[in-house]
Amino acid sequence: MPVTLRVALGNVSRCARDYSVYLVTLAFATCLLYAFNASGDYLLAMPLTGSQLEVIHKARDITGAFSVFVVLVFAVLVAYATRFIVRRRSREFGTYALLGMRTPALAAILATEGVLVGLAALAAGLALGAAASPAFGAIAAFVFGVPWRFAWSFSPAAALDACAWFAGIEGLAIVLSVVDVLRRPLVELLERDRAPERLALSDNRGVTRAQAVLAVVLLVVVWGSCVAQPGLFVLAILPMGWAAYVATSLVFRLVATGVPGCVRRGSRYWEGLRAFTLRQVEGHVSTGCQALSCTCVLVACAVCMICAGLLFSVGQRAAGLADPSAPAEASLAPIGYVGIFYGEAFLVAAAAVLALQQVSQAADGRSAYATLAALGTDEREARGAVRAQVGVAFVLPAALAVVHDCFGLLLVRQLALGVPDEVFLVIAACSVVGTLGLLVLYYLLCVRECTRVLLGGASSLG
C-alpha cells in the first residue's frame, strides 16, 4: 500500500469523530440530490393513468431545471463543512510541515483524505437514497395526488447525475482545502485550531448607527417587496435572499454588541456561571453572526417553500381547484414538489451549518471548561452553561426566522389566493410548528454532543 494512502487512512480513522460530522453532511447532501433527480422514477413505479403520466413527464422537465439551484445550495454547504474540517486539523498539518514533510506530499495526503471521505459519503448517500425510495415516493405521490404503493426503486440516471455533481463539488472543495492549508504560514497552522475565529466589531457609534440604518433599509426592501410587490420579489429572489442574509447578519452583530452590555448591568450577572456563559458566547460572536445568519435565512426560506409546496398541491386539491388526474395540474404539482423538496434541502443545510458551528465552538472551548473543572465547578452548573450557550445559537435564528416568515407567508398567501383561508392557516401553522419542532430536536442532539466534547474529559467536575 502506498505511504500516502496508508497515512490518509490512518488519519481518517483516527479523526473519526471530526470526520463523522463531515461525512454525514456530505451523505445527506448526496441523498437529497439523488432523490430530487429520481423523483420521476419514484412516481413511474406506481400505477398511473395516461393523463397522470403526462403530468409526470412535464414535471421532470421543471424539476430538472431547478436541480441547478439544489447543486448551488449543497456546494455552499460542502464548502462550509470543508472549512470546518480543515480548521479542526490545521495543527496536525502544521506538525507535518514542522517535521519536514514537503509540500507535494502534504497536498497528496490532504487530497487522498478528501477522496476517501468523499467516496464513503457518496456511497452512503446513494445507498440511503435507494433505501428511502419508498418514503420519497410517498412524498411525491402525496404532492402529485397519485395512488401510492410500497415499492423500491433505483434510478441509474439520477445516480450518475448525483455522482457527477458530487465529484465536481467535492473536487473543488478538496482543491480549496489544499490551497488553504498550503498558503498559511507554519505558525498560523499550529495555532489556528486554538484561536477563535473573530471578526472585528466596531465600538464606533457612527459605524454602529450606519449598520443599523443599512439593516433597516434592507429589511424594509425585502419585507416591503413580500407584501406590496410579490411578483418583483419572486423575479429577484436571489438578490432578495442575499439582502435578507446581509440584513440578518447586521442585526445579529448589533445584538452581539448591545445585549452583553445590558446583561452586565443587570443585578444577576454574577450569579452562577452567567458571566462565563456570556463570555463564551462573545468569544465566538463573529463566526456565530455568519453561521446564525445563514441558518436563519435558510430556515425562513424552508418554511415558506414547504408551505407554498403544500398549497400548490394539497391545498389546491383540498379546495377543489384542480383535478389530480388532469394535465392542467402539471403547472401546480411540480411547483409544489419543488417547493417541498427545497424546504427539506434548506432545513438539512441549516441543520448542518448549525451543527458544524456548535461542534467547532465546543472544541474551541474545551480549555475554558477544563479550567472550570479544575476550579471545582458543580457539574449541574457546567451543564447549564452548555445548554445556555447552545440555546443562544438556536433561539436567535429561530426567532428572527419567524419574523421573516410573517412577511414571507403573506407573499405565499398572495400567490395562492384560490386556497381558502382556513386551509392556508392550517398548512402555514403545520409548516412553522413542524420546522420549530425539528429545531428543538436538533437542539437536544447538539446539547448532548457539545456536553460530551466540553465536559466528557472533565473528570474533576462534581
Coordinates of C-alpha atoms in Angstrom, one line a residue, residues 86-102 106 110 180-182 184-193:
V86 CA -9.5 21.9 7.7
R87 CA -9.6 24.3 10.6
R88 CA -10.1 21.5 13.1
R89 CA -7.0 19.6 11.8
S90 CA -4.7 22.6 10.9
R91 CA -2.4 21.9 13.9
E92 CA -1.8 18.4 12.6
F93 CA -1.0 19.7 9.1
G94 CA 1.4 22.2 10.7
T95 CA 3.1 19.4 12.6
Y96 CA 3.7 17.5 9.4
A97 CA 5.3 20.6 7.9
L98 CA 7.4 21.2 11.0
L99 CA 8.7 17.6 10.8
G100 CA 10.0 18.3 7.3
M101 CA 7.2 16.9 5.1
R102 CA 7.4 18.5 1.6
L106 CA 1.2 17.2 2.3
L110 CA -4.9 16.1 2.0
D180 CA -6.0 27.0 2.2
V181 CA -3.5 24.8 4.1
L182 CA -0.5 25.4 1.9
R184 CA -0.8 29.6 5.5
P185 CA 2.4 30.2 7.5
L186 CA 3.6 27.4 9.8
V187 CA 2.9 29.4 13.0
E188 CA -0.7 30.1 11.9
L189 CA -1.3 26.4 11.2
L190 CA -0.1 25.4 14.6
E191 CA -2.3 27.9 16.4
R192 CA -5.3 28.1 14.1
D193 CA -7.3 25.4 15.9

